[in-house]
Coordinates of C-alpha atoms in Angstrom, one line a residue:
M1 CA 94.8 90.8 111.2
T2 CA 95.4 94.5 110.8
V3 CA 95.6 97.0 107.9
D4 CA 99.3 97.0 108.4
N5 CA 99.4 93.2 107.9
L6 CA 97.6 93.6 104.6
M7 CA 100.1 96.3 103.5
D8 CA 102.8 93.6 103.6
R9 CA 101.2 92.0 100.6
K10 CA 102.1 93.2 97.1
V11 CA 99.0 92.6 94.9
F12 CA 95.8 94.4 95.6
T13 CA 92.5 94.2 93.7
V14 CA 90.5 97.4 94.2
A15 CA 86.7 97.1 93.8
G16 CA 85.1 100.4 93.0
D17 CA 85.1 103.3 90.5
T18 CA 88.8 103.6 89.8
L19 CA 88.3 105.8 86.7
N20 CA 86.6 108.7 88.5
E21 CA 89.2 110.9 90.2
D22 CA 86.6 112.1 92.7
K23 CA 86.2 108.6 94.1
Y24 CA 88.3 107.0 96.9
A25 CA 88.8 103.9 94.7
Y26 CA 90.6 106.1 92.2
K27 CA 92.8 107.7 94.9
I28 CA 93.6 104.3 96.5
K29 CA 94.5 102.8 93.1
G30 CA 96.9 105.7 92.5
A31 CA 98.4 105.6 95.9
L32 CA 99.0 101.9 95.8
L33 CA 100.6 102.1 92.3
G34 CA 102.8 105.0 93.5
A35 CA 104.0 103.0 96.4
G36 CA 105.0 100.1 94.1
Y37 CA 102.1 97.7 94.6
K38 CA 100.6 95.7 91.7
V39 CA 96.9 96.7 91.4
H40 CA 94.0 95.2 89.5
C41 CA 90.7 97.1 89.4
V42 CA 87.2 95.7 89.4
G43 CA 84.0 97.7 88.9
K44 CA 84.7 100.1 86.0
E45 CA 87.8 98.4 84.5
L46 CA 87.2 94.7 85.0
T47 CA 83.6 93.5 85.7
S48 CA 84.3 90.5 88.0
L49 CA 86.9 89.2 90.3
D50 CA 87.3 86.2 88.1
E51 CA 88.7 88.5 85.4
V52 CA 91.7 89.4 87.5
P53 CA 94.8 87.9 85.8
E54 CA 96.1 86.3 88.9
E55 CA 95.5 82.8 90.2
K56 CA 94.1 84.2 93.5
I57 CA 93.0 87.5 94.9
E58 CA 95.8 88.4 97.4
V59 CA 93.9 91.4 98.9
L60 CA 90.5 92.6 97.8
D61 CA 90.1 96.2 98.8
L62 CA 86.3 97.0 98.9
C63 CA 85.7 100.6 97.9
I64 CA 82.3 99.9 96.5
N65 CA 78.6 100.0 97.5
P66 CA 78.1 97.1 99.9
H67 CA 75.4 95.5 97.7
K68 CA 77.8 95.4 94.8
G69 CA 80.6 94.2 97.0
L70 CA 78.5 91.3 98.2
K71 CA 77.6 90.4 94.7
L72 CA 81.3 90.4 93.6
I73 CA 82.4 88.2 96.5
S74 CA 79.4 85.8 96.1
E75 CA 80.1 85.3 92.4
C76 CA 83.9 84.9 92.7
R77 CA 85.3 81.5 91.9
K78 CA 88.9 82.4 92.8
K79 CA 90.5 82.1 96.2
I80 CA 90.4 85.4 98.1
E81 CA 93.1 85.5 100.7
A82 CA 92.0 88.7 102.6
V83 CA 89.6 91.6 102.3
L84 CA 90.1 95.2 103.3
I85 CA 86.7 96.8 103.9
Q86 CA 86.9 100.6 103.4
P87 CA 84.6 102.9 105.5
G88 CA 81.1 102.7 103.9
A89 CA 81.8 99.6 101.9
G90 CA 80.9 97.0 104.6
S91 CA 77.7 95.4 105.7
D92 CA 76.7 92.7 108.1
E93 CA 75.9 90.5 105.0
I94 CA 79.4 90.9 103.6
K95 CA 81.0 90.1 107.0
A96 CA 78.7 87.0 107.3
L97 CA 79.6 85.8 103.8
L98 CA 83.3 86.3 104.5
D99 CA 83.0 84.4 107.8
E100 CA 81.1 81.6 106.0
K101 CA 83.8 81.4 103.3
H102 CA 86.6 81.6 106.0
I103 CA 88.1 84.7 104.3
P104 CA 89.9 87.0 106.8
Y105 CA 88.9 90.6 106.7
V106 CA 89.7 93.9 108.4
E107 CA 87.8 97.2 108.4
G108 CA 90.1 100.1 107.6
C109 CA 91.7 102.4 105.1
A110 CA 94.5 101.5 102.6
L111 CA 95.5 105.2 102.5
K112 CA 96.0 105.3 106.2
G113 CA 98.0 102.0 105.9
L114 CA 100.2 103.5 103.3
Q115 CA 100.6 106.7 105.3
A116 CA 101.6 104.7 108.5
R117 CA 104.4 103.2 106.4
G118 CA 105.6 106.5 105.1
L119 CA 104.5 105.6 101.5
L120 CA 102.0 108.4 101.1

């Protein structure tokens, strides 16, 4: 799986501070919305992945402290189809948990994925 594969999906859940314009989560949220993606935000807007109003999490975009990301994934009862781990948001513990749960993941940047498609 690559970042480009994830960009084929149309619903992203961004985990991070999507209300602070100085944070990458905010920039990623805006760029995804501007490119026509449906976006849910967990961290400052929703407090858990289970609050996302979809049956499943199509793409979880981690833009959050690895400790908080690990907690979000650990507590999630919904199916997570794929995870995009932004630079600085990953850890060996997150990768081990995703492997244990058989959730595919890729390390990369949504902004670069949008840029490669000419959407940014």
